[in-house]
Amino acid sequence: LAAVFAGLGLSRPGRAASSSLPTRRLGRTELEVPILSLGGHHVGRARSETEARVLVETALEEGIRFFDTAESYQNGKSERWLGAALREVRSDVLLMTKTYSPQDRSARSARRHLEGSLERLGTDYLDLWQLHSTSSAEDVDRAFRPGGAMEYIMRAREEGLVRFVGVTGHVTPAAHRRALEYWDQGWDFDTFQFPINPIDYHQRSFTRQVLVDIVGRDIGVIAMKTSADGRLLRDGICTIEETLRYAWTLPVSVAVVGMERPDLVRHNARLAREFEPMSALELQDLRDRIEPRADLALEWYKT
């Protein structure tokens, strides 16, 4: 595995003190990010703002410094609660949010979303802002056309409203392949976010179809859906230990994980601190073991 990481220009995560987490470089950004991030969708699903604050404070105590959310999560509630919980430590954390306007993918809607996100998060800049949930090559074309959302996303980076920009998607690798074509034409965005989990390897696979090409361009990789939105765990296909170890063994910078309770944050942070990469044999054994269970219904977001 060391040769794999070296060949892709990555290093294995450094060992961490008990109060911190291993870190990796986020592509060309030169940011060092902990390998575990708190998923903002689950912050917005908390039963109260107080409960959400406890979740975020637990993440901070465990060394999480990279926080994910989106303006579309719970109609902005995730951003409001996350921003309030992080206000006093804003300069010490990395905030990522996203713009989602599938009907038009316009610069106009992206600008409106950014203004709203900054207000709800209580900050005057974002560390990372991403084009959210691209679903097809045609969807990507709409976002990258003149007057499209990506035009404004890039402008916001130039103006200093956001430090870095990226693209997300969980439906099909074809969307990311099209976005890579735009990157090759000079749209030098900084990150990609997409599903990375053991079952993905066997069906409409982001891991097999785009991962190496993305890392080869030194674009930061943000893993999501590491347990297929929990289905691999609920159906007894994998354990959380297997899914996270699998994702971190691959050349990703950080895994965004939905964690509804403080005890899950503490458990997953411990896994991050104890992480050792799978051997090539272990990777293959896991993939072979679960291949008979492959079914796109397990990854509903791809359908």
PDB file of C-alpha atoms in Angstrom:
ATOM      1  CA  LEU A   1       0.000   0.000   0.000  1.00  0.00           C
ATOM      2  CA  ALA A   2       2.896   2.385   0.655  1.00  0.00           C
ATOM      3  CA  ALA A   3       3.842   2.096  -3.016  1.00  0.00           C
ATOM      4  CA  VAL A   4       0.262   2.893  -4.044  1.00  0.00           C
ATOM      5  CA  PHE A   5       0.230   6.054  -1.959  1.00  0.00           C
ATOM      6  CA  ALA A   6       3.691   7.096  -3.111  1.00  0.00           C
ATOM      7  CA  GLY A   7       2.789   6.553  -6.754  1.00  0.00           C
ATOM      8  CA  LEU A   8      -0.215   8.827  -6.363  1.00  0.00           C
ATOM      9  CA  GLY A   9       1.720  11.527  -4.565  1.00  0.00           C
ATOM     10  CA  LEU A  10       0.132  10.828  -1.189  1.00  0.00           C
ATOM     11  CA  SER A  11       1.536   9.853   2.167  1.00  0.00           C
ATOM     12  CA  ARG A  12       0.003   7.547   4.700  1.00  0.00           C
ATOM     13  CA  PRO A  13      -1.598   9.465   7.542  1.00  0.00           C
ATOM     14  CA  GLY A  14       0.749  10.415  10.326  1.00  0.00           C
ATOM     15  CA  ARG A  15       0.244   8.991  13.793  1.00  0.00           C
ATOM     16  CA  ALA A  16      -1.847  11.180  16.013  1.00  0.00           C
ATOM     17  CA  ALA A  17      -1.845  12.120  19.651  1.00  0.00           C
ATOM     18  CA  SER A  18      -4.824  10.862  21.620  1.00  0.00           C
ATOM     19  CA  SER A  19      -6.587  14.246  21.344  1.00  0.00           C
ATOM     20  CA  SER A  20      -6.053  14.617  17.599  1.00  0.00           C
ATOM     21  CA  LEU A  21      -6.596  12.633  14.422  1.00  0.00           C
ATOM     22  CA  PRO A  22      -4.293  11.530  11.604  1.00  0.00           C
ATOM     23  CA  THR A  23      -4.202  14.039   8.771  1.00  0.00           C
ATOM     24  CA  ARG A  24      -3.711  13.996   5.019  1.00  0.00           C
ATOM     25  CA  ARG A  25      -3.131  16.660   2.401  1.00  0.00           C
ATOM     26  CA  LEU A  26      -6.278  17.770   0.558  1.00  0.00           C
ATOM     27  CA  GLY A  27      -4.985  17.630  -3.004  1.00  0.00           C
ATOM     28  CA  ARG A  28      -3.265  20.748  -4.307  1.00  0.00           C
ATOM     29  CA  THR A  29      -4.800  22.917  -1.592  1.00  0.00           C
ATOM     30  CA  GLU A  30      -1.943  22.033   0.777  1.00  0.00           C
ATOM     31  CA  LEU A  31      -4.508  21.932   3.589  1.00  0.00           C
ATOM     32  CA  GLU A  32      -3.829  19.181   6.118  1.00  0.00           C
ATOM     33  CA  VAL A  33      -7.205  17.703   7.031  1.00  0.00           C
ATOM     34  CA  PRO A  34      -8.112  15.072   9.620  1.00  0.00           C
ATOM     35  CA  ILE A  35      -9.158  11.842   7.915  1.00  0.00           C
ATOM     36  CA  LEU A  36     -12.580  11.935   9.621  1.00  0.00           C
ATOM     37  CA  SER A  37     -15.194  14.656   9.035  1.00  0.00           C
ATOM     38  CA  LEU A  38     -18.621  15.132  10.618  1.00  0.00           C
ATOM     39  CA  GLY A  39     -21.443  14.917   8.062  1.00  0.00           C
ATOM     40  CA  GLY A  40     -23.663  17.984   8.276  1.00  0.00           C
ATOM     41  CA  HIS A  41     -26.834  16.256   7.110  1.00  0.00           C
ATOM     42  CA  HIS A  42     -26.936  14.395  10.413  1.00  0.00           C
ATOM     43  CA  VAL A  43     -26.266  17.586  12.368  1.00  0.00           C
ATOM     44  CA  GLY A  44     -29.454  19.013  10.870  1.00  0.00           C
ATOM     45  CA  ARG A  45     -31.381  15.870  11.795  1.00  0.00           C
ATOM     46  CA  ALA A  46     -30.710  16.300  15.524  1.00  0.00           C
ATOM     47  CA  ARG A  47     -33.814  16.628  17.680  1.00  0.00           C
ATOM     48  CA  SER A  48     -32.820  20.108  18.844  1.00  0.00           C
ATOM     49  CA  GLU A  49     -30.149  22.748  18.403  1.00  0.00           C
ATOM     50  CA  THR A  50     -28.803  21.818  21.828  1.00  0.00           C
ATOM     51  CA  GLU A  51     -28.414  18.209  20.744  1.00  0.00           C
ATOM     52  CA  ALA A  52     -26.699  19.338  17.539  1.00  0.00           C
ATOM     53  CA  ARG A  53     -24.285  21.493  19.544  1.00  0.00           C
ATOM     54  CA  VAL A  54     -23.335  18.543  21.751  1.00  0.00           C
ATOM     55  CA  LEU A  55     -22.633  16.491  18.630  1.00  0.00           C
ATOM     56  CA  VAL A  56     -20.393  19.207  17.164  1.00  0.00           C
ATOM     57  CA  GLU A  57     -18.614  19.809  20.472  1.00  0.00           C
ATOM     58  CA  THR A  58     -17.906  16.085  20.765  1.00  0.00           C
ATOM     59  CA  ALA A  59     -16.427  16.143  17.263  1.00  0.00           C
ATOM     60  CA  LEU A  60     -14.155  19.041  18.267  1.00  0.00           C
ATOM     61  CA  GLU A  61     -13.077  17.219  21.425  1.00  0.00           C
ATOM     62  CA  GLU A  62     -12.155  14.186  19.310  1.00  0.00           C
ATOM     63  CA  GLY A  63      -9.995  16.172  16.911  1.00  0.00           C
ATOM     64  CA  ILE A  64     -12.414  16.676  14.005  1.00  0.00           C
ATOM     65  CA  ARG A  65     -11.661  20.005  12.324  1.00  0.00           C
ATOM     66  CA  PHE A  66     -13.319  19.585   8.905  1.00  0.00           C
ATOM     67  CA  PHE A  67     -17.094  20.075   8.863  1.00  0.00           C
ATOM     68  CA  ASP A  68     -19.455  19.277   5.991  1.00  0.00           C
ATOM     69  CA  THR A  69     -22.863  20.754   5.266  1.00  0.00           C
ATOM     70  CA  ALA A  70     -24.980  22.100   2.380  1.00  0.00           C
ATOM     71  CA  GLU A  71     -27.530  24.864   1.944  1.00  0.00           C
ATOM     72  CA  SER A  72     -30.071  22.238   0.895  1.00  0.00           C
ATOM     73  CA  TYR A  73     -29.817  20.231   4.129  1.00  0.00           C
ATOM     74  CA  GLN A  74     -33.015  20.680   6.118  1.00  0.00           C
ATOM     75  CA  ASN A  75     -33.703  23.982   4.310  1.00  0.00           C
ATOM     76  CA  GLY A  76     -30.644  25.592   5.857  1.00  0.00           C
ATOM     77  CA  LYS A  77     -31.116  24.298   9.403  1.00  0.00           C
ATOM     78  CA  SER A  78     -27.908  22.251   9.270  1.00  0.00           C
ATOM     79  CA  GLU A  79     -25.924  25.366   8.336  1.00  0.00           C
ATOM     80  CA  ARG A  80     -27.548  27.477  11.070  1.00  0.00           C
ATOM     81  CA  TRP A  81     -26.912  24.925  13.808  1.00  0.00           C
ATOM     82  CA  LEU A  82     -23.407  24.100  12.635  1.00  0.00           C
ATOM     83  CA  GLY A  83     -22.476  27.760  12.293  1.00  0.00           C
ATOM     84  CA  ALA A  84     -23.750  28.580  15.770  1.00  0.00           C
ATOM     85  CA  ALA A  85     -21.828  25.677  17.313  1.00  0.00           C
ATOM     86  CA  LEU A  86     -18.584  26.644  15.570  1.00  0.00           C
ATOM     87  CA  ARG A  87     -18.754  30.433  15.854  1.00  0.00           C
ATOM     88  CA  GLU A  88     -16.231  30.746  18.679  1.00  0.00           C
ATOM     89  CA  VAL A  89     -13.708  28.429  16.983  1.00  0.00           C
ATOM     90  CA  ARG A  90     -14.260  29.493  13.376  1.00  0.00           C
ATOM     91  CA  SER A  91     -10.612  30.288  12.686  1.00  0.00           C
ATOM     92  CA  ASP A  92      -9.545  26.850  13.934  1.00  0.00           C
ATOM     93  CA  VAL A  93     -11.828  24.743  11.717  1.00  0.00           C
ATOM     94  CA  LEU A  94     -12.477  24.130   8.033  1.00  0.00           C
ATOM     95  CA  LEU A  95     -16.045  24.746   6.851  1.00  0.00           C
ATOM     96  CA  MET A  96     -17.412  23.191   3.670  1.00  0.00           C
ATOM     97  CA  THR A  97     -20.846  23.779   2.197  1.00  0.00           C
ATOM     98  CA  LYS A  98     -22.423  23.323  -1.231  1.00  0.00           C
ATOM     99  CA  THR A  99     -24.786  24.859  -3.785  1.00  0.00           C
ATOM    100  CA  TYR A 100     -27.601  22.787  -5.276  1.00  0.00           C
ATOM    101  CA  SER A 101     -29.883  24.040  -8.037  1.00  0.00           C
ATOM    102  CA  PRO A 102     -30.604  21.077 -10.337  1.00  0.00           C
ATOM    103  CA  GLN A 103     -33.306  22.907 -12.301  1.00  0.00           C
ATOM    104  CA  ASP A 104     -31.035  25.600 -13.721  1.00  0.00           C
ATOM    105  CA  ARG A 105     -27.474  25.268 -12.343  1.00  0.00           C
ATOM    106  CA  SER A 106     -27.133  29.018 -12.856  1.00  0.00           C
ATOM    107  CA  ALA A 107     -24.626  31.547 -11.563  1.00  0.00           C
ATOM    108  CA  ARG A 108     -27.587  33.526 -10.232  1.00  0.00           C
ATOM    109  CA  SER A 109     -28.806  30.715  -7.994  1.00  0.00           C
ATOM    110  CA  ALA A 110     -25.258  29.878  -6.886  1.00  0.00           C
ATOM    111  CA  ARG A 111     -24.708  33.466  -5.788  1.00  0.00           C
ATOM    112  CA  ARG A 112     -27.973  33.461  -3.864  1.00  0.00           C
ATOM    113  CA  HIS A 113     -26.981  30.198  -2.163  1.00  0.00           C
ATOM    114  CA  LEU A 114     -23.552  31.514  -1.172  1.00  0.00           C
ATOM    115  CA  GLU A 115     -25.005  34.668   0.338  1.00  0.00           C
ATOM    116  CA  GLY A 116     -27.464  32.579   2.333  1.00  0.00           C
ATOM    117  CA  SER A 117     -24.838  30.056   3.432  1.00  0.00           C
ATOM    118  CA  LEU A 118     -22.473  32.746   4.701  1.00  0.00           C
ATOM    119  CA  GLU A 119     -25.291  34.356   6.690  1.00  0.00           C
ATOM    120  CA  ARG A 120     -26.534  31.084   8.188  1.00  0.00           C
ATOM    121  CA  LEU A 121     -23.021  29.877   9.044  1.00  0.00           C
ATOM    122  CA  GLY A 122     -22.139  33.271  10.551  1.00  0.00           C
ATOM    123  CA  THR A 123     -18.896  33.635   8.614  1.00  0.00           C
ATOM    124  CA  ASP A 124     -17.534  35.896   5.895  1.00  0.00           C
ATOM    125  CA  TYR A 125     -15.734  33.138   3.995  1.00  0.00           C
ATOM    126  CA  LEU A 126     -15.825  29.401   3.309  1.00  0.00           C
ATOM    127  CA  ASP A 127     -12.851  27.078   3.283  1.00  0.00           C
ATOM    128  CA  LEU A 128     -14.460  24.907   0.604  1.00  0.00           C
ATOM    129  CA  TRP A 129     -17.558  25.465  -1.542  1.00  0.00           C
ATOM    130  CA  GLN A 130     -18.730  22.728  -3.875  1.00  0.00           C
ATOM    131  CA  LEU A 131     -21.128  22.256  -6.779  1.00  0.00           C
ATOM    132  CA  HIS A 132     -23.496  19.776  -5.163  1.00  0.00           C
ATOM    133  CA  SER A 133     -24.890  16.441  -6.356  1.00  0.00           C
ATOM    134  CA  THR A 134     -24.109  16.379 -10.080  1.00  0.00           C
ATOM    135  CA  SER A 135     -26.229  13.614 -11.577  1.00  0.00           C
ATOM    136  CA  SER A 136     -25.161  13.225 -15.227  1.00  0.00           C
ATOM    137  CA  ALA A 137     -22.804  14.531 -17.886  1.00  0.00           C
ATOM    138  CA  GLU A 138     -25.608  16.824 -19.083  1.00  0.00           C
ATOM    139  CA  ASP A 139     -26.084  18.163 -15.562  1.00  0.00           C
ATOM    140  CA  VAL A 140     -22.377  19.006 -15.418  1.00  0.00           C
ATOM    141  CA  ASP A 141     -22.622  20.749 -18.806  1.00  0.00           C
ATOM    142  CA  ARG A 142     -25.405  22.992 -17.449  1.00  0.00           C
ATOM    143  CA  ALA A 143     -23.264  23.990 -14.479  1.00  0.00           C
ATOM    144  CA  PHE A 144     -20.164  24.726 -16.575  1.00  0.00           C
ATOM    145  CA  ARG A 145     -21.897  26.620 -19.395  1.00  0.00           C
ATOM    146  CA  PRO A 146     -21.499  30.419 -19.697  1.00  0.00           C
ATOM    147  CA  GLY A 147     -23.622  31.905 -16.933  1.00  0.00           C
ATOM    148  CA  GLY A 148     -23.655  28.566 -15.108  1.00  0.00           C
ATOM    149  CA  ALA A 149     -23.126  27.873 -11.430  1.00  0.00           C
ATOM    150  CA  MET A 150     -19.485  26.908 -11.834  1.00  0.00           C
ATOM    151  CA  GLU A 151     -18.717  30.281 -13.399  1.00  0.00           C
ATOM    152  CA  TYR A 152     -19.800  31.995 -10.200  1.00  0.00           C
ATOM    153  CA  ILE A 153     -18.159  29.377  -7.974  1.00  0.00           C
ATOM    154  CA  MET A 154     -14.809  30.113  -9.610  1.00  0.00           C
ATOM    155  CA  ARG A 155     -15.425  33.873  -9.354  1.00  0.00           C
ATOM    156  CA  ALA A 156     -16.181  33.540  -5.649  1.00  0.00           C
ATOM    157  CA  ARG A 157     -12.784  31.900  -5.186  1.00  0.00           C
ATOM    158  CA  GLU A 158     -11.093  34.750  -7.068  1.00  0.00           C
ATOM    159  CA  GLU A 159     -12.895  37.274  -4.869  1.00  0.00           C
ATOM    160  CA  GLY A 160     -11.805  35.534  -1.664  1.00  0.00           C
ATOM    161  CA  LEU A 161     -15.302  34.595  -0.529  1.00  0.00           C
ATOM    162  CA  VAL A 162     -14.225  30.949  -0.676  1.00  0.00           C
ATOM    163  CA  ARG A 163     -10.723  29.546  -0.412  1.00  0.00           C
ATOM    164  CA  PHE A 164     -11.209  26.385  -2.474  1.00  0.00           C
ATOM    165  CA  VAL A 165     -13.910  24.918  -4.732  1.00  0.00           C
ATOM    166  CA  GLY A 166     -15.021  21.482  -5.850  1.00  0.00           C
ATOM    167  CA  VAL A 167     -17.636  19.168  -7.337  1.00  0.00           C
ATOM    168  CA  THR A 168     -19.725  16.438  -5.700  1.00  0.00           C
ATOM    169  CA  GLY A 169     -21.924  13.669  -7.034  1.00  0.00           C
ATOM    170  CA  HIS A 170     -23.246  10.275  -5.986  1.00  0.00           C
ATOM    171  CA  VAL A 171     -25.365   9.094  -8.925  1.00  0.00           C
ATOM    172  CA  THR A 172     -22.920   8.139 -11.673  1.00  0.00           C
ATOM    173  CA  PRO A 173     -19.172   8.315 -12.344  1.00  0.00           C
ATOM    174  CA  ALA A 174     -20.053   9.709 -15.787  1.00  0.00           C
ATOM    175  CA  ALA A 175     -20.726  13.092 -14.179  1.00  0.00           C
ATOM    176  CA  HIS A 176     -17.281  13.184 -12.608  1.00  0.00           C
ATOM    177  CA  ARG A 177     -15.656  12.069 -15.849  1.00  0.00           C
ATOM    178  CA  ARG A 178     -17.320  14.992 -17.634  1.00  0.00           C
ATOM    179  CA  ALA A 179     -16.197  17.383 -14.899  1.00  0.00           C
ATOM    180  CA  LEU A 180     -12.647  16.096 -15.359  1.00  0.00           C
ATOM    181  CA  GLU A 181     -12.874  17.079 -19.027  1.00  0.00           C
ATOM    182  CA  TYR A 182     -13.629  20.633 -17.929  1.00  0.00           C
ATOM    183  CA  TRP A 183     -10.751  20.512 -15.443  1.00  0.00           C
ATOM    184  CA  ASP A 184      -8.437  19.561 -18.303  1.00  0.00           C
ATOM    185  CA  GLN A 185      -9.712  22.617 -20.196  1.00  0.00           C
ATOM    186  CA  GLY A 186      -8.610  24.945 -17.406  1.00  0.00           C
ATOM    187  CA  TRP A 187     -11.394  24.850 -14.813  1.00  0.00           C
ATOM    188  CA  ASP A 188      -8.949  24.141 -12.015  1.00  0.00           C
ATOM    189  CA  PHE A 189     -11.251  23.259  -9.142  1.00  0.00           C
ATOM    190  CA  ASP A 190      -9.672  21.694  -6.076  1.00  0.00           C
ATOM    191  CA  THR A 191     -11.766  18.737  -4.843  1.00  0.00           C
ATOM    192  CA  PHE A 192     -14.146  15.945  -5.754  1.00  0.00           C
ATOM    193  CA  GLN A 193     -16.557  14.278  -3.346  1.00  0.00           C
ATOM    194  CA  PHE A 194     -18.168  10.910  -4.164  1.00  0.00           C
ATOM    195  CA  PRO A 195     -19.139   7.512  -2.677  1.00  0.00           C
ATOM    196  CA  ILE A 196     -16.316   5.231  -1.606  1.00  0.00           C
ATOM    197  CA  ASN A 197     -17.304   1.978   0.040  1.00  0.00           C
ATOM    198  CA  PRO A 198     -16.719  -1.749  -0.545  1.00  0.00           C
ATOM    199  CA  ILE A 199     -19.949  -2.380  -2.479  1.00  0.00           C
ATOM    200  CA  ASP A 200     -19.289   0.560  -4.831  1.00  0.00           C
ATOM    201  CA  TYR A 201     -16.434  -1.463  -6.286  1.00  0.00           C
ATOM    202  CA  HIS A 202     -18.959  -3.854  -7.851  1.00  0.00           C
ATOM    203  CA  GLN A 203     -21.588  -1.481  -9.279  1.00  0.00           C
ATOM    204  CA  ARG A 204     -21.387   1.782 -11.213  1.00  0.00           C
ATOM    205  CA  SER A 205     -18.112   2.217  -9.421  1.00  0.00           C
ATOM    206  CA  PHE A 206     -16.576   5.589  -8.653  1.00  0.00           C
ATOM    207  CA  THR A 207     -13.571   3.774  -7.210  1.00  0.00           C
ATOM    208  CA  ARG A 208     -12.886   1.902 -10.430  1.00  0.00           C
ATOM    209  CA  GLN A 209     -13.904   4.548 -12.958  1.00  0.00           C
ATOM    210  CA  VAL A 210     -12.631   7.895 -11.643  1.00  0.00           C
ATOM    211  CA  LEU A 211     -10.529   7.617  -8.485  1.00  0.00           C
ATOM    212  CA  VAL A 212      -7.117   7.105 -10.087  1.00  0.00           C
ATOM    213  CA  ASP A 213      -7.711   9.819 -12.711  1.00  0.00           C
ATOM    214  CA  ILE A 214      -8.720  12.297 -10.016  1.00  0.00           C
ATOM    215  CA  VAL A 215      -5.801  11.562  -7.744  1.00  0.00           C
ATOM    216  CA  GLY A 216      -3.442  11.596 -10.714  1.00  0.00           C
ATOM    217  CA  ARG A 217      -4.387  15.261 -11.228  1.00  0.00           C
ATOM    218  CA  ASP A 218      -3.732  15.958  -7.542  1.00  0.00           C
ATOM    219  CA  ILE A 219      -7.365  16.884  -6.954  1.00  0.00           C
ATOM    220  CA  GLY A 220      -8.415  16.318  -3.351  1.00  0.00           C
ATOM    221  CA  VAL A 221     -10.686  13.300  -2.793  1.00  0.00           C
ATOM    222  CA  ILE A 222     -13.467  13.502  -0.201  1.00  0.00           C
ATOM    223  CA  ALA A 223     -15.128  10.166   0.475  1.00  0.00           C
ATOM    224  CA  MET A 224     -18.821  10.001   1.338  1.00  0.00           C
ATOM    225  CA  LYS A 225     -21.418   7.245   1.692  1.00  0.00           C
ATOM    226  CA  THR A 226     -18.670   5.106   3.238  1.00  0.00           C
ATOM    227  CA  SER A 227     -21.246   2.601   4.483  1.00  0.00           C
ATOM    228  CA  ALA A 228     -23.688   3.156   1.579  1.00  0.00           C
ATOM    229  CA  ASP A 229     -25.807   5.472   3.738  1.00  0.00           C
ATOM    230  CA  GLY A 230     -25.790   2.837   6.486  1.00  0.00           C
ATOM    231  CA  ARG A 231     -27.167   0.000   4.349  1.00  0.00           C
ATOM    232  CA  LEU A 232     -23.981  -2.072   4.548  1.00  0.00           C
ATOM    233  CA  LEU A 233     -24.246  -1.953   8.323  1.00  0.00           C
ATOM    234  CA  ARG A 234     -27.996  -2.510   8.666  1.00  0.00           C
ATOM    235  CA  ASP A 235     -27.941  -5.441   6.239  1.00  0.00           C
ATOM    236  CA  GLY A 236     -24.994  -7.073   7.987  1.00  0.00           C
ATOM    237  CA  ILE A 237     -22.754  -6.893   4.907  1.00  0.00           C
ATOM    238  CA  CYS A 238     -19.878  -5.014   6.563  1.00  0.00           C
ATOM    239  CA  THR A 239     -18.984  -3.550   9.935  1.00  0.00           C
ATOM    240  CA  ILE A 240     -18.247   0.121  10.456  1.00  0.00           C
ATOM    241  CA  GLU A 241     -14.650  -0.876  11.155  1.00  0.00           C
ATOM    242  CA  GLU A 242     -14.417  -2.525   7.731  1.00  0.00           C
ATOM    243  CA  THR A 243     -16.059   0.306   5.809  1.00  0.00           C
ATOM    244  CA  LEU A 244     -13.920   3.059   7.329  1.00  0.00           C
ATOM    245  CA  ARG A 245     -10.703   1.075   7.117  1.00  0.00           C
ATOM    246  CA  TYR A 246     -11.510   0.304   3.487  1.00  0.00           C
ATOM    247  CA  ALA A 247     -12.085   3.978   2.624  1.00  0.00           C
ATOM    248  CA  TRP A 248      -8.978   5.198   4.450  1.00  0.00           C
ATOM    249  CA  THR A 249      -6.837   2.533   2.770  1.00  0.00           C
ATOM    250  CA  LEU A 250      -7.647   4.103  -0.597  1.00  0.00           C
ATOM    251  CA  PRO A 251      -6.017   7.393  -1.666  1.00  0.00           C
ATOM    252  CA  VAL A 252      -8.620   9.696  -0.136  1.00  0.00           C
ATOM    253  CA  SER A 253      -7.965  12.783   1.951  1.00  0.00           C
ATOM    254  CA  VAL A 254     -10.938  12.644   4.291  1.00  0.00           C
ATOM    255  CA  ALA A 255     -14.090  10.599   4.873  1.00  0.00           C
ATOM    256  CA  VAL A 256     -17.299  12.509   5.594  1.00  0.00           C
ATOM    257  CA  VAL A 257     -19.325  10.281   7.904  1.00  0.00           C
ATOM    258  CA  GLY A 258     -22.856  10.778   9.169  1.00  0.00           C
ATOM    259  CA  MET A 259     -22.795  10.307  12.950  1.00  0.00           C
ATOM    260  CA  GLU A 260     -26.044  10.877  14.802  1.00  0.00           C
ATOM    261  CA  ARG A 261     -24.784  10.476  18.365  1.00  0.00           C
ATOM    262  CA  PRO A 262     -21.719  11.527  20.366  1.00  0.00           C
ATOM    263  CA  ASP A 263     -20.822   7.890  21.112  1.00  0.00           C
ATOM    264  CA  LEU A 264     -20.582   7.206  17.358  1.00  0.00           C
ATOM    265  CA  VAL A 265     -18.275  10.201  16.953  1.00  0.00           C
ATOM    266  CA  ARG A 266     -16.029   8.924  19.722  1.00  0.00           C
ATOM    267  CA  HIS A 267     -16.043   5.382  18.314  1.00  0.00           C
ATOM    268  CA  ASN A 268     -15.165   6.450  14.776  1.00  0.00           C
ATOM    269  CA  ALA A 269     -12.501   8.861  16.000  1.00  0.00           C
ATOM    270  CA  ARG A 270     -10.886   5.978  17.854  1.00  0.00           C
ATOM    271  CA  LEU A 271     -10.924   3.948  14.621  1.00  0.00           C
ATOM    272  CA  ALA A 272      -9.210   6.836  12.852  1.00  0.00           C
ATOM    273  CA  ARG A 273      -6.486   7.047  15.494  1.00  0.00           C
ATOM    274  CA  GLU A 274      -5.929   3.270  15.356  1.00  0.00           C
ATOM    275  CA  PHE A 275      -6.099   3.017  11.555  1.00  0.00           C
ATOM    276  CA  GLU A 276      -3.695   0.724   9.732  1.00  0.00           C
ATOM    277  CA  PRO A 277      -4.103   0.257   5.950  1.00  0.00           C
ATOM    278  CA  MET A 278      -5.516  -2.980   4.603  1.00  0.00           C
ATOM    279  CA  SER A 279      -3.092  -5.125   2.681  1.00  0.00           C
ATOM    280  CA  ALA A 280      -3.837  -5.842  -0.963  1.00  0.00           C
ATOM    281  CA  LEU A 281      -4.962  -9.325   0.102  1.00  0.00           C
ATOM    282  CA  GLU A 282      -7.315  -7.942   2.742  1.00  0.00           C
ATOM    283  CA  LEU A 283      -8.846  -5.545   0.226  1.00  0.00           C
ATOM    284  CA  GLN A 284      -9.434  -8.345  -2.253  1.00  0.00           C
ATOM    285  CA  ASP A 285     -10.835 -10.697   0.380  1.00  0.00           C
ATOM    286  CA  LEU A 286     -13.362  -8.066   1.485  1.00  0.00           C
ATOM    287  CA  ARG A 287     -14.419  -7.301  -2.072  1.00  0.00           C
ATOM    288  CA  ASP A 288     -14.733 -10.998  -2.927  1.00  0.00           C
ATOM    289  CA  ARG A 289     -16.729 -11.731   0.215  1.00  0.00           C
ATOM    290  CA  ILE A 290     -19.380  -9.108  -0.459  1.00  0.00           C
ATOM    291  CA  GLU A 291     -19.568  -9.353  -4.259  1.00  0.00           C
ATOM    292  CA  PRO A 292     -22.532 -11.807  -4.152  1.00  0.00           C
ATOM    293  CA  ARG A 293     -24.481  -9.175  -2.189  1.00  0.00           C
ATOM    294  CA  ALA A 294     -23.983  -6.436  -4.789  1.00  0.00           C
ATOM    295  CA  ASP A 295     -27.286  -4.747  -5.635  1.00  0.00           C
ATOM    296  CA  LEU A 296     -27.893  -1.143  -6.690  1.00  0.00           C
ATOM    297  CA  ALA A 297     -30.756  -1.039  -4.201  1.00  0.00           C
ATOM    298  CA  LEU A 298     -28.061  -0.953  -1.508  1.00  0.00           C
ATOM    299  CA  GLU A 299     -26.838   2.316  -3.022  1.00  0.00           C
ATOM    300  CA  TRP A 300     -30.226   3.927  -3.611  1.00  0.00           C
ATOM    301  CA  TYR A 301     -28.554   7.286  -4.356  1.00  0.00           C
ATOM    302  CA  LYS A 302     -27.121   5.824  -7.574  1.00  0.00           C
ATOM    303  CA  THR A 303     -30.603   5.104  -8.914  1.00  0.00           C
TER     304      THR A 303
END
